[in-house]
Amino acid sequence: RAIGAGRALCDNRLREGNYAGFDGALAVDTLYRESFPAILVTDYTAPDINSIRVYRRRIPVLVPGSELRPERIAQGFQQIDQEVIEKQVPLARRPRRALVEIHELVEGPRGRLLTAFVPRWREHEAIVIPEELIPADIRANLKKGTILIASINTEAERSEDLFFEDFELTPDEDLDHEPA
């Protein structure tokens, strides 16, 4: 199919009502990988952000249902076209290397969640990160106070727009672990 031949609006809570056996965030992630423009829509941003954050790197536009108007949809698809088709990634979506300080680890209903601080983004605002974003070899040794390096879109305006990828141990943390 031709790029730009279609567009999708996808609600995040597809499991509810048995519309699908997956969340809309996964659908939008998959469409992004195929260069197919898709907007994720949800009225549950705060409760669902941890499951959405797993896919957030490939969700350029997340729109609350209350803002779903023709002009917001058009603006969203324009943003997606720039990023996905024209490869012009806006500053707020460009990943930059940054430190991530683990403050606490909490068991959640879908796995462990990390409360962390990203000084390069906002020094005093805690962010919750699903542990599944971190490679297993690093995950096994996480504890309070661990400092990691990750690629993060630190120019994002809102915490729900942040994405995290390519986690590594800092050199000091690396010294505390035995080689594999």
Coordinates of N, CA and C in Angstrom, one line a residue:
R1 N 0.8 -1.2 0.0 CA 0.0 0.0 0.0 C 0.9 1.2 0.0
A2 N 0.4 2.3 -0.5 CA 1.1 3.6 -0.6 C 1.1 4.3 0.8
I3 N 2.2 4.9 1.1 CA 2.3 5.6 2.4 C 1.3 6.8 2.3
G4 N 0.6 7.0 3.3 CA -0.4 8.1 3.3 C -1.7 7.7 2.7
A5 N -1.9 6.5 2.3 CA -3.1 6.0 1.7 C -4.3 5.9 2.7
G6 N -3.9 5.9 4.0 CA -4.9 5.8 5.0 C -4.5 6.4 6.3
R7 N -5.3 6.5 7.3 CA -5.0 7.1 8.6 C -5.9 6.4 9.6
A8 N -5.4 6.4 10.8 CA -6.2 5.7 11.9 C -6.3 6.5 13.2
L9 N -7.4 6.5 13.8 CA -7.6 7.0 15.1 C -7.9 5.7 15.9
C10 N -7.1 5.5 17.0 CA -7.3 4.3 17.8 C -7.4 4.6 19.3
D11 N -8.5 4.1 19.8 CA -8.7 4.2 21.3 C -7.8 3.3 22.0
N12 N -7.3 3.6 23.1 CA -6.3 2.8 23.8 C -7.0 1.6 24.5
R13 N -8.1 1.7 25.0 CA -8.8 0.6 25.7 C -9.6 -0.3 24.8
L14 N -8.9 -1.0 23.9 CA -9.6 -1.9 23.0 C -10.0 -3.2 23.7
R15 N -9.3 -3.5 24.8 CA -9.7 -4.8 25.5 C -11.1 -4.7 26.1
E16 N -11.4 -3.5 26.6 CA -12.7 -3.3 27.2 C -13.8 -3.5 26.1
G17 N -14.8 -4.3 26.4 CA -15.8 -4.6 25.4 C -15.4 -5.6 24.4
N18 N -14.2 -6.2 24.6 CA -13.7 -7.3 23.8 C -13.6 -6.8 22.3
Y19 N -13.1 -5.6 22.1 CA -12.9 -5.1 20.7 C -11.6 -5.7 20.2
A20 N -10.7 -6.0 21.0 CA -9.4 -6.6 20.6 C -8.7 -7.3 21.8
G21 N -7.8 -8.1 21.6 CA -7.0 -8.7 22.7 C -5.8 -8.0 23.0
F22 N -5.7 -6.7 22.6 CA -4.5 -5.9 22.8 C -5.0 -4.4 23.0
D23 N -4.0 -3.6 23.5 CA -4.3 -2.2 23.8 C -4.1 -1.4 22.5
G24 N -4.7 -0.3 22.4 CA -4.5 0.6 21.2 C -3.1 1.1 21.1
A25 N -2.4 1.2 22.2 CA -1.0 1.7 22.2 C -0.2 0.7 21.3
L26 N -0.4 -0.6 21.5 CA 0.3 -1.6 20.7 C -0.1 -1.4 19.2
A27 N -1.3 -1.2 18.9 CA -1.8 -1.0 17.5 C -1.1 0.2 16.9
V28 N -1.1 1.3 17.6 CA -0.4 2.5 17.1 C 1.1 2.3 16.9
D29 N 1.7 1.6 17.8 CA 3.1 1.3 17.7 C 3.4 0.5 16.4
T30 N 2.5 -0.5 16.2 CA 2.7 -1.4 15.0 C 2.5 -0.6 13.7
L31 N 1.5 0.3 13.7 CA 1.2 1.1 12.5 C 2.4 2.0 12.3
Y32 N 2.9 2.6 13.3 CA 4.1 3.5 13.2 C 5.2 2.8 12.5
R33 N 5.5 1.6 12.9 CA 6.6 0.8 12.3 C 6.4 0.5 10.9
E34 N 5.1 0.6 10.4 CA 4.8 0.4 9.0 C 4.6 1.7 8.3
S35 N 5.0 2.8 8.9 CA 4.8 4.2 8.4 C 3.4 4.5 8.1
F36 N 2.4 4.0 8.8 CA 1.0 4.3 8.7 C 0.6 5.2 9.8
P37 N 0.2 6.4 9.4 CA -0.2 7.4 10.4 C -1.4 7.0 11.3
A38 N -1.1 7.1 12.6 CA -2.2 6.7 13.6 C -2.1 7.6 14.8
I39 N -3.2 8.0 15.4 CA -3.3 8.8 16.6 C -3.9 7.9 17.7
L40 N -3.3 7.9 18.9 CA -3.8 7.2 20.0 C -4.7 8.2 20.8
V41 N -5.9 7.7 21.1 CA -6.9 8.5 21.8 C -7.2 7.8 23.1
T42 N -7.3 8.6 24.2 CA -7.7 8.0 25.5 C -8.1 9.1 26.4
D43 N -9.1 8.7 27.2 CA -9.5 9.6 28.4 C -8.9 9.1 29.7
Y44 N -8.0 8.1 29.5 CA -7.4 7.4 30.7 C -5.9 7.6 30.7
T45 N -5.4 8.8 30.3 CA -4.0 9.0 30.2 C -3.2 8.7 31.5
A46 N -3.7 9.3 32.6 CA -3.0 9.1 33.9 C -3.0 7.6 34.3
P47 N -4.2 6.9 34.3 CA -4.2 5.5 34.8 C -3.5 4.6 33.8
D48 N -3.4 4.9 32.5 CA -2.9 4.0 31.5 C -1.4 4.4 31.1
I49 N -0.9 5.4 31.7 CA 0.4 5.9 31.1 C 1.5 4.9 31.2
N50 N 1.5 4.0 32.2 CA 2.6 3.0 32.3 C 2.5 2.0 31.2
S51 N 1.3 1.6 30.8 CA 1.2 0.6 29.7 C 1.5 1.4 28.4
I52 N 1.1 2.6 28.3 CA 1.3 3.4 27.1 C 2.8 3.7 26.9
R53 N 3.5 4.0 28.0 CA 4.9 4.4 28.0 C 5.8 3.3 27.3
V54 N 5.4 2.1 27.4 CA 6.1 1.0 26.8 C 6.2 1.2 25.3
Y55 N 5.2 1.8 24.7 CA 5.2 2.1 23.2 C 5.3 3.5 22.9
R56 N 5.5 4.4 23.8 CA 5.4 5.9 23.6 C 6.4 6.4 22.6
R57 N 7.5 5.7 22.4 CA 8.5 6.2 21.4 C 7.9 6.2 20.0
R58 N 7.0 5.3 19.7 CA 6.4 5.2 18.4 C 4.9 5.6 18.4
I59 N 4.6 6.5 19.4 CA 3.2 7.1 19.4 C 3.5 8.6 19.4
P60 N 3.6 9.2 18.2 CA 3.9 10.6 18.1 C 2.8 11.5 18.7
V61 N 1.5 11.1 18.6 CA 0.4 11.9 19.0 C -0.5 11.1 19.9
L62 N -0.7 11.7 21.2 CA -1.6 11.1 22.1 C -2.6 12.2 22.5
V63 N -3.9 11.9 22.1 CA -4.9 12.9 22.3 C -6.0 12.5 23.3
P64 N -6.2 13.3 24.4 CA -7.3 13.0 25.3 C -8.6 13.0 24.5
G65 N -9.5 12.1 24.8 CA -10.8 12.1 24.1 C -11.6 13.4 24.2
S66 N -11.4 14.2 25.3 CA -12.1 15.4 25.4 C -11.6 16.5 24.4
E67 N -10.4 16.3 23.8 CA -9.8 17.2 22.8 C -10.0 16.7 21.4
L68 N -10.8 15.7 21.2 CA -11.0 15.1 19.9 C -11.9 15.9 19.1
R69 N -11.4 16.8 18.3 CA -12.1 17.7 17.4 C -11.4 17.7 16.1
P70 N -12.1 18.0 15.0 CA -11.5 17.9 13.7 C -10.2 18.7 13.6
E71 N -10.1 19.9 14.2 CA -8.8 20.6 14.0 C -7.7 20.0 14.8
R72 N -8.0 19.3 15.9 CA -6.9 18.6 16.7 C -6.5 17.4 16.0
I73 N -7.4 16.7 15.3 CA -7.1 15.5 14.6 C -6.2 15.9 13.4
A74 N -6.6 17.0 12.7 CA -5.8 17.4 11.5 C -4.4 17.8 12.0
Q75 N -4.3 18.5 13.1 CA -3.0 18.9 13.6 C -2.2 17.7 14.0
G76 N -2.8 16.7 14.6 CA -2.1 15.5 15.0 C -1.5 14.8 13.8
F77 N -2.4 14.6 12.7 CA -1.9 13.9 11.5 C -0.8 14.7 10.8
Q78 N -0.8 16.0 10.9 CA 0.2 16.9 10.4 C 1.6 16.6 11.1
Q79 N 1.5 16.5 12.4 CA 2.7 16.2 13.2 C 3.2 14.8 12.8
I80 N 2.3 13.8 12.7 CA 2.7 12.5 12.3 C 3.4 12.4 11.0
D81 N 2.8 13.1 10.0 CA 3.3 13.2 8.6 C 4.7 13.7 8.7
Q82 N 5.0 14.8 9.4 CA 6.3 15.3 9.5 C 7.3 14.3 10.1
E83 N 6.9 13.6 11.2 CA 7.8 12.7 11.8 C 8.0 11.4 11.1
V84 N 6.9 10.8 10.7 CA 6.9 9.4 10.1 C 7.2 9.4 8.6
I85 N 6.7 10.3 7.9 CA 6.8 10.3 6.4 C 8.0 11.2 6.0
E86 N 8.0 12.4 6.5 CA 9.0 13.4 6.1 C 10.3 13.3 6.9
K87 N 10.3 12.5 8.0 CA 11.5 12.2 8.9 C 12.0 13.5 9.5
Q88 N 11.1 14.4 9.8 CA 11.4 15.7 10.4 C 10.9 15.6 11.9
V89 N 11.7 15.1 12.8 CA 11.3 14.8 14.1 C 11.4 16.1 14.9
P90 N 10.3 16.5 15.5 CA 10.3 17.8 16.3 C 11.2 17.6 17.5
L91 N 11.8 18.7 18.0 CA 12.7 18.8 19.1 C 12.1 18.0 20.3
A92 N 10.8 18.2 20.6 CA 10.2 17.6 21.7 C 10.1 16.0 21.6
R93 N 10.4 15.5 20.5 CA 10.4 14.0 20.3 C 11.7 13.4 20.0
R94 N 12.8 14.2 20.0 CA 14.1 13.7 19.8 C 14.7 13.2 21.0
P95 N 15.2 11.9 21.0 CA 15.8 11.4 22.2 C 17.2 12.0 22.4
R96 N 17.5 12.2 23.7 CA 18.9 12.7 24.1 C 19.3 11.8 25.3
R97 N 20.6 11.6 25.4 CA 21.2 10.8 26.5 C 21.0 11.6 27.8
A98 N 20.5 10.9 28.8 CA 20.2 11.6 30.0 C 20.4 10.6 31.2
L99 N 20.7 11.1 32.4 CA 20.7 10.3 33.5 C 19.3 10.0 34.1
V100 N 19.1 8.8 34.6 CA 17.9 8.4 35.2 C 18.2 7.9 36.6
E101 N 17.8 8.5 37.7 CA 18.0 8.1 39.0 C 16.8 7.3 39.6
I102 N 17.0 6.1 39.9 CA 15.9 5.3 40.5 C 15.7 5.7 41.9
H103 N 14.5 6.1 42.2 CA 14.1 6.5 43.6 C 13.5 5.3 44.3
E104 N 12.6 4.6 43.7 CA 11.9 3.5 44.3 C 11.4 2.5 43.3
L105 N 11.3 1.2 43.7 CA 10.8 0.1 42.9 C 9.5 -0.4 43.5
V106 N 8.4 -0.4 42.8 CA 7.1 -0.8 43.3 C 6.5 -1.9 42.5
E107 N 6.0 -2.9 43.1 CA 5.3 -4.0 42.4 C 3.9 -3.4 41.9
G108 N 3.6 -3.5 40.6 CA 2.4 -3.1 40.1 C 1.6 -4.3 39.5
P109 N 0.4 -4.1 39.1 CA -0.5 -5.2 38.6 C 0.1 -5.8 37.4
R110 N 0.9 -5.0 36.6 CA 1.4 -5.6 35.3 C 3.0 -5.7 35.4
G111 N 3.5 -5.8 36.6 CA 5.0 -5.8 36.7 C 5.5 -4.7 37.6
R112 N 6.8 -4.7 37.8 CA 7.4 -3.7 38.6 C 7.5 -2.3 37.9
L113 N 7.3 -1.3 38.7 CA 7.3 0.1 38.2 C 8.5 0.8 38.9
L114 N 9.2 1.6 38.2 CA 10.3 2.4 38.8 C 9.9 3.9 38.9
T115 N 10.0 4.4 40.1 CA 9.8 5.9 40.2 C 11.2 6.4 40.1
A116 N 11.4 7.4 39.2 CA 12.7 7.9 38.9 C 12.7 9.4 38.7
F117 N 13.9 10.0 38.7 CA 14.0 11.4 38.4 C 15.0 11.5 37.2
V118 N 14.7 12.5 36.3 CA 15.5 12.7 35.2 C 15.9 14.2 35.2
P119 N 17.0 14.5 35.9 CA 17.5 15.9 36.1 C 17.5 16.7 34.8
R120 N 17.8 16.1 33.7 CA 17.9 16.9 32.4 C 16.5 17.3 31.9
W121 N 15.4 16.6 32.4 CA 14.1 17.0 32.1 C 13.5 18.0 33.1
R122 N 13.2 17.5 34.3 CA 12.7 18.3 35.4 C 13.3 17.6 36.6
E123 N 14.2 18.3 37.2 CA 15.0 17.7 38.3 C 14.2 17.2 39.5
H124 N 13.0 17.9 39.8 CA 12.3 17.5 41.0 C 10.9 16.9 40.7
E125 N 10.7 16.4 39.5 CA 9.4 15.8 39.2 C 9.6 14.3 38.9
A126 N 9.0 13.5 39.7 CA 9.1 12.0 39.6 C 8.4 11.5 38.4
I127 N 9.0 10.5 37.8 CA 8.4 9.9 36.6 C 8.3 8.4 36.9
V128 N 7.2 7.7 36.5 CA 7.1 6.3 36.6 C 7.4 5.6 35.3
I129 N 8.3 4.6 35.4 CA 8.8 3.9 34.2 C 8.5 2.4 34.4
P130 N 7.9 1.8 33.4 CA 7.7 0.3 33.5 C 9.0 -0.4 33.4
E131 N 9.3 -1.3 34.3 CA 10.6 -1.9 34.4 C 10.9 -2.7 33.1
E132 N 9.8 -3.1 32.4 CA 10.0 -3.9 31.1 C 10.8 -3.1 30.1
L133 N 10.9 -1.8 30.2 CA 11.7 -1.0 29.2 C 13.2 -1.2 29.4
I134 N 13.6 -1.7 30.5 CA 15.0 -1.9 30.8 C 15.5 -3.3 30.5
P135 N 16.6 -3.4 29.9 CA 17.1 -4.8 29.5 C 17.2 -5.7 30.8
A136 N 17.0 -6.9 30.6 CA 16.9 -7.9 31.7 C 18.2 -7.9 32.5
D137 N 19.4 -7.8 31.8 CA 20.7 -7.9 32.6 C 20.8 -6.7 33.5
I138 N 20.3 -5.6 33.2 CA 20.3 -4.4 34.0 C 19.2 -4.5 35.1
R139 N 18.1 -4.9 34.7 CA 16.9 -5.0 35.5 C 17.2 -5.9 36.8
A140 N 17.9 -6.9 36.6 CA 18.2 -7.9 37.7 C 18.9 -7.2 38.9
N141 N 19.6 -6.1 38.6 CA 20.4 -5.5 39.7 C 19.9 -4.1 40.1
L142 N 18.7 -3.8 39.7 CA 18.2 -2.4 40.1 C 17.9 -2.4 41.5
K143 N 18.2 -1.2 42.1 CA 17.8 -0.9 43.5 C 17.7 0.6 43.6
K144 N 17.2 1.0 44.7 CA 17.0 2.4 45.0 C 18.4 3.1 44.9
G145 N 18.5 4.2 44.2 CA 19.7 4.9 44.1 C 20.5 4.6 42.8
T146 N 20.1 3.5 42.1 CA 20.8 3.2 40.9 C 20.7 4.3 39.9
I147 N 21.8 4.6 39.2 CA 21.7 5.7 38.2 C 22.0 5.0 36.9
L148 N 21.1 5.3 35.9 CA 21.2 4.7 34.6 C 21.4 5.8 33.6
I149 N 21.7 5.5 32.4 CA 21.7 6.4 31.3 C 20.7 5.8 30.3
A150 N 19.9 6.7 29.7 CA 18.9 6.3 28.7 C 18.7 7.4 27.7
S151 N 18.1 7.0 26.6 CA 17.8 8.0 25.6 C 16.3 8.4 25.9
I152 N 16.2 9.7 26.1 CA 14.9 10.3 26.5 C 14.6 11.6 25.8
N153 N 13.4 11.8 25.4 CA 13.0 13.1 24.8 C 12.8 14.2 25.8
T154 N 14.0 14.7 26.3 CA 14.0 15.6 27.4 C 13.4 17.0 27.1
E155 N 13.1 17.2 25.9 CA 12.4 18.5 25.5 C 10.9 18.4 25.6
A156 N 10.4 17.3 26.0 CA 8.9 17.1 26.1 C 8.3 18.0 27.1
E157 N 7.2 18.5 26.8 CA 6.5 19.5 27.7 C 5.8 18.7 28.9
R158 N 5.2 17.6 28.6 CA 4.4 16.9 29.6 C 5.0 15.5 29.9
S159 N 4.9 15.1 31.2 CA 5.4 13.8 31.6 C 4.9 12.7 30.7
E160 N 3.6 12.7 30.3 CA 3.0 11.7 29.6 C 3.6 11.6 28.1
D161 N 4.3 12.6 27.7 CA 4.9 12.6 26.4 C 6.4 12.0 26.4
L162 N 6.9 11.8 27.6 CA 8.3 11.2 27.7 C 8.3 9.8 27.3
F163 N 9.4 9.4 26.6 CA 9.7 8.0 26.3 C 11.1 7.7 26.7
F164 N 11.4 6.5 26.9 CA 12.7 6.0 27.4 C 13.1 4.8 26.6
E165 N 14.4 4.8 26.2 CA 14.9 3.7 25.4 C 16.4 3.6 25.6
D166 N 17.0 2.5 25.2 CA 18.4 2.3 25.3 C 19.1 2.5 26.6
F167 N 18.5 1.9 27.6 CA 19.1 2.0 29.0 C 20.4 1.3 29.1
E168 N 21.3 2.0 29.9 CA 22.6 1.4 30.2 C 23.0 1.8 31.6
L169 N 23.9 1.0 32.2 CA 24.4 1.3 33.5 C 25.4 2.5 33.3
T170 N 25.5 3.4 34.3 CA 26.5 4.4 34.3 C 27.8 3.7 34.6
P171 N 29.0 4.3 34.2 CA 30.2 3.6 34.5 C 30.4 3.3 35.9
D172 N 30.0 4.1 36.9 CA 30.1 3.8 38.3 C 29.3 2.6 38.7
E173 N 28.1 2.5 38.1 CA 27.2 1.4 38.4 C 27.8 0.1 37.8
D174 N 28.4 0.2 36.7 CA 29.0 -0.9 36.0 C 30.1 -1.5 36.9
L175 N 30.8 -0.7 37.7 CA 31.9 -1.3 38.6 C 31.3 -2.1 39.7
D176 N 30.0 -1.8 40.0 CA 29.4 -2.5 41.2 C 28.9 -3.9 40.7
H177 N 28.9 -4.3 39.5 CA 28.4 -5.5 39.0 C 29.4 -6.4 38.4
E178 N 29.3 -7.7 38.6 CA 30.2 -8.7 38.1 C 30.0 -8.8 36.6
P179 N 31.0 -9.0 35.8 CA 30.8 -9.2 34.4 C 30.1 -10.5 34.1
A180 N 29.3 -10.6 33.0 CA 28.5 -11.8 32.8 C 29.3 -12.9 32.2

